[in-house]
Amino acid sequence: MVATSPRSFTATISRSAPRAAAALSERTRTEQVTQPAITQLVTRLERDGLVERRPDPSDGRAVLVHITEAGRQIGRSRHEDRTRHLAPLLSRLTAEQRQAIADALPALARLAELGRGRRLS
């Protein structure tokens, strides 16, 4: 199994639906970790105020994980950090090289989705 970090987990929740919740069982599949590992991770994130658990209204046995505003802020901050790091590097590429990267993005996004075992339309 691939270990996941708190930051990657909150990013995954944030990307999947910024205002929506994630079932722990779904996160077990998308994060490629065991149920006990994801439960432990969510407990830490909840303790840190980055996510909160709520009962699933459609299934009393299930719990949904919602990202908090603090979790969203961390996600935004990480995105800004990556942008700040990549922008100067991208500026050193030629226009053709930047276009080649842009043209490859749909295929790379598809590859990432396939790696997560999800199906794109």
PDB file of C-alpha atoms in Angstrom:
ATOM      1  CA  MET A   1       0.000   0.000   0.000  1.00  0.00           C
ATOM      2  CA  VAL A   2       1.091   3.569  -0.684  1.00  0.00           C
ATOM      3  CA  ALA A   3       1.387   5.743   2.400  1.00  0.00           C
ATOM      4  CA  THR A   4      -0.527   8.984   2.261  1.00  0.00           C
ATOM      5  CA  SER A   5       0.240  12.234   3.994  1.00  0.00           C
ATOM      6  CA  PRO A   6      -2.207  14.539   5.746  1.00  0.00           C
ATOM      7  CA  ARG A   7      -1.528  17.177   3.098  1.00  0.00           C
ATOM      8  CA  SER A   8      -2.204  14.848   0.196  1.00  0.00           C
ATOM      9  CA  PHE A   9      -5.382  13.619   1.863  1.00  0.00           C
ATOM     10  CA  THR A  10      -6.763  17.120   2.400  1.00  0.00           C
ATOM     11  CA  ALA A  11      -5.778  17.990  -1.161  1.00  0.00           C
ATOM     12  CA  THR A  12      -7.651  14.944  -2.426  1.00  0.00           C
ATOM     13  CA  ILE A  13     -10.791  15.894  -0.517  1.00  0.00           C
ATOM     14  CA  SER A  14     -10.495  19.483  -1.672  1.00  0.00           C
ATOM     15  CA  ARG A  15      -9.980  18.501  -5.339  1.00  0.00           C
ATOM     16  CA  SER A  16     -12.796  15.972  -5.409  1.00  0.00           C
ATOM     17  CA  ALA A  17     -15.388  18.506  -4.349  1.00  0.00           C
ATOM     18  CA  PRO A  18     -14.448  21.596  -2.380  1.00  0.00           C
ATOM     19  CA  ARG A  19     -17.746  21.783  -0.532  1.00  0.00           C
ATOM     20  CA  ALA A  20     -18.654  18.099  -0.605  1.00  0.00           C
ATOM     21  CA  ALA A  21     -17.904  15.335   1.824  1.00  0.00           C
ATOM     22  CA  ALA A  22     -15.937  12.178   1.295  1.00  0.00           C
ATOM     23  CA  ALA A  23     -16.833   8.776   2.659  1.00  0.00           C
ATOM     24  CA  LEU A  24     -13.959   7.086   4.454  1.00  0.00           C
ATOM     25  CA  SER A  25     -14.439   3.936   2.391  1.00  0.00           C
ATOM     26  CA  GLU A  26     -14.035   5.969  -0.817  1.00  0.00           C
ATOM     27  CA  ARG A  27     -10.871   7.582   0.514  1.00  0.00           C
ATOM     28  CA  THR A  28      -9.469   4.156   1.355  1.00  0.00           C
ATOM     29  CA  ARG A  29      -9.694   3.306  -2.341  1.00  0.00           C
ATOM     30  CA  THR A  30      -8.500   6.622  -3.769  1.00  0.00           C
ATOM     31  CA  GLU A  31      -5.625   7.024  -1.318  1.00  0.00           C
ATOM     32  CA  GLN A  32      -4.625   3.334  -1.633  1.00  0.00           C
ATOM     33  CA  VAL A  33      -4.362   2.728   2.103  1.00  0.00           C
ATOM     34  CA  THR A  34      -6.058   0.400   4.554  1.00  0.00           C
ATOM     35  CA  GLN A  35      -9.188   1.347   6.504  1.00  0.00           C
ATOM     36  CA  PRO A  36      -7.272   1.554   9.828  1.00  0.00           C
ATOM     37  CA  ALA A  37      -4.643   3.815   8.229  1.00  0.00           C
ATOM     38  CA  ILE A  38      -7.231   6.191   6.768  1.00  0.00           C
ATOM     39  CA  THR A  39      -9.120   6.259  10.076  1.00  0.00           C
ATOM     40  CA  GLN A  40      -5.920   7.173  11.920  1.00  0.00           C
ATOM     41  CA  LEU A  41      -5.114   9.858   9.352  1.00  0.00           C
ATOM     42  CA  VAL A  42      -8.591  11.390   9.581  1.00  0.00           C
ATOM     43  CA  THR A  43      -8.343  11.367  13.378  1.00  0.00           C
ATOM     44  CA  ARG A  44      -5.103  13.389  13.167  1.00  0.00           C
ATOM     45  CA  LEU A  45      -6.551  15.789  10.604  1.00  0.00           C
ATOM     46  CA  GLU A  46      -9.678  16.229  12.710  1.00  0.00           C
ATOM     47  CA  ARG A  47      -7.558  16.891  15.812  1.00  0.00           C
ATOM     48  CA  ASP A  48      -5.686  19.565  13.822  1.00  0.00           C
ATOM     49  CA  GLY A  49      -8.953  21.172  12.689  1.00  0.00           C
ATOM     50  CA  LEU A  50      -8.444  20.417   8.994  1.00  0.00           C
ATOM     51  CA  VAL A  51     -11.404  18.064   8.517  1.00  0.00           C
ATOM     52  CA  GLU A  52     -14.521  17.129  10.417  1.00  0.00           C
ATOM     53  CA  ARG A  53     -16.545  13.941  10.500  1.00  0.00           C
ATOM     54  CA  ARG A  54     -20.308  14.004  10.153  1.00  0.00           C
ATOM     55  CA  PRO A  55     -22.816  11.177   9.985  1.00  0.00           C
ATOM     56  CA  ASP A  56     -23.898  10.223   6.480  1.00  0.00           C
ATOM     57  CA  PRO A  57     -27.595  11.191   6.294  1.00  0.00           C
ATOM     58  CA  SER A  58     -28.270   8.401   3.808  1.00  0.00           C
ATOM     59  CA  ASP A  59     -26.426   5.661   5.735  1.00  0.00           C
ATOM     60  CA  GLY A  60     -26.414   5.726   9.524  1.00  0.00           C
ATOM     61  CA  ARG A  61     -23.384   3.415   9.637  1.00  0.00           C
ATOM     62  CA  ALA A  62     -21.196   5.644   7.481  1.00  0.00           C
ATOM     63  CA  VAL A  63     -19.246   8.783   8.270  1.00  0.00           C
ATOM     64  CA  LEU A  64     -18.512  11.576   5.815  1.00  0.00           C
ATOM     65  CA  VAL A  65     -15.351  13.652   6.023  1.00  0.00           C
ATOM     66  CA  HIS A  66     -15.702  17.356   5.289  1.00  0.00           C
ATOM     67  CA  ILE A  67     -12.743  19.657   4.766  1.00  0.00           C
ATOM     68  CA  THR A  68     -12.833  22.696   7.054  1.00  0.00           C
ATOM     69  CA  GLU A  69     -11.988  26.255   6.128  1.00  0.00           C
ATOM     70  CA  ALA A  70      -8.599  25.755   7.819  1.00  0.00           C
ATOM     71  CA  GLY A  71      -8.015  22.699   5.617  1.00  0.00           C
ATOM     72  CA  ARG A  72      -9.000  24.674   2.525  1.00  0.00           C
ATOM     73  CA  GLN A  73      -6.634  27.471   3.504  1.00  0.00           C
ATOM     74  CA  ILE A  74      -3.732  25.027   3.775  1.00  0.00           C
ATOM     75  CA  GLY A  75      -4.623  23.684   0.331  1.00  0.00           C
ATOM     76  CA  ARG A  76      -4.662  27.197  -1.119  1.00  0.00           C
ATOM     77  CA  SER A  77      -1.347  27.983   0.533  1.00  0.00           C
ATOM     78  CA  ARG A  78       0.283  24.848  -0.867  1.00  0.00           C
ATOM     79  CA  HIS A  79      -1.059  25.656  -4.331  1.00  0.00           C
ATOM     80  CA  GLU A  80       0.363  29.172  -4.100  1.00  0.00           C
ATOM     81  CA  ASP A  81       3.729  27.751  -2.980  1.00  0.00           C
ATOM     82  CA  ARG A  82       3.830  25.377  -5.956  1.00  0.00           C
ATOM     83  CA  THR A  83       2.888  28.180  -8.335  1.00  0.00           C
ATOM     84  CA  ARG A  84       5.573  30.443  -6.884  1.00  0.00           C
ATOM     85  CA  HIS A  85       8.117  27.661  -7.368  1.00  0.00           C
ATOM     86  CA  LEU A  86       7.066  26.643 -10.884  1.00  0.00           C
ATOM     87  CA  ALA A  87       6.455  30.063 -12.455  1.00  0.00           C
ATOM     88  CA  PRO A  88      10.132  31.019 -12.710  1.00  0.00           C
ATOM     89  CA  LEU A  89      10.982  27.587 -14.069  1.00  0.00           C
ATOM     90  CA  LEU A  90       8.257  27.742 -16.709  1.00  0.00           C
ATOM     91  CA  SER A  91       9.416  31.199 -17.739  1.00  0.00           C
ATOM     92  CA  ARG A  92      12.764  29.667 -18.728  1.00  0.00           C
ATOM     93  CA  LEU A  93      11.067  27.428 -21.303  1.00  0.00           C
ATOM     94  CA  THR A  94      10.401  28.467 -24.859  1.00  0.00           C
ATOM     95  CA  ALA A  95       6.861  29.229 -25.961  1.00  0.00           C
ATOM     96  CA  GLU A  96       6.857  25.930 -27.869  1.00  0.00           C
ATOM     97  CA  GLN A  97       7.922  23.993 -24.782  1.00  0.00           C
ATOM     98  CA  ARG A  98       5.208  25.640 -22.662  1.00  0.00           C
ATOM     99  CA  GLN A  99       2.656  24.832 -25.370  1.00  0.00           C
ATOM    100  CA  ALA A 100       3.818  21.192 -25.438  1.00  0.00           C
ATOM    101  CA  ILE A 101       3.191  20.970 -21.690  1.00  0.00           C
ATOM    102  CA  ALA A 102      -0.235  22.566 -22.067  1.00  0.00           C
ATOM    103  CA  ASP A 103      -1.097  20.165 -24.890  1.00  0.00           C
ATOM    104  CA  ALA A 104      -0.065  17.185 -22.734  1.00  0.00           C
ATOM    105  CA  LEU A 105      -2.210  18.162 -19.735  1.00  0.00           C
ATOM    106  CA  PRO A 106      -5.412  16.337 -20.789  1.00  0.00           C
ATOM    107  CA  ALA A 107      -3.482  13.088 -21.284  1.00  0.00           C
ATOM    108  CA  LEU A 108      -1.668  13.551 -17.964  1.00  0.00           C
ATOM    109  CA  ALA A 109      -4.960  14.225 -16.169  1.00  0.00           C
ATOM    110  CA  ARG A 110      -6.401  11.061 -17.710  1.00  0.00           C
ATOM    111  CA  LEU A 111      -3.345   9.109 -16.600  1.00  0.00           C
ATOM    112  CA  ALA A 112      -3.722  10.399 -13.036  1.00  0.00           C
ATOM    113  CA  GLU A 113      -7.401   9.414 -12.994  1.00  0.00           C
ATOM    114  CA  LEU A 114      -6.585   5.940 -14.285  1.00  0.00           C
ATOM    115  CA  GLY A 115      -3.975   5.620 -11.556  1.00  0.00           C
ATOM    116  CA  ARG A 116      -6.625   6.366  -8.964  1.00  0.00           C
ATOM    117  CA  GLY A 117      -8.891   3.726 -10.444  1.00  0.00           C
ATOM    118  CA  ARG A 118     -11.569   6.236 -11.322  1.00  0.00           C
ATOM    119  CA  ARG A 119     -13.305   6.512 -14.642  1.00  0.00           C
ATOM    120  CA  LEU A 120     -13.501   9.776 -16.533  1.00  0.00           C
ATOM    121  CA  SER A 121     -16.335  10.588 -18.861  1.00  0.00           C
TER     122      SER A 121
END
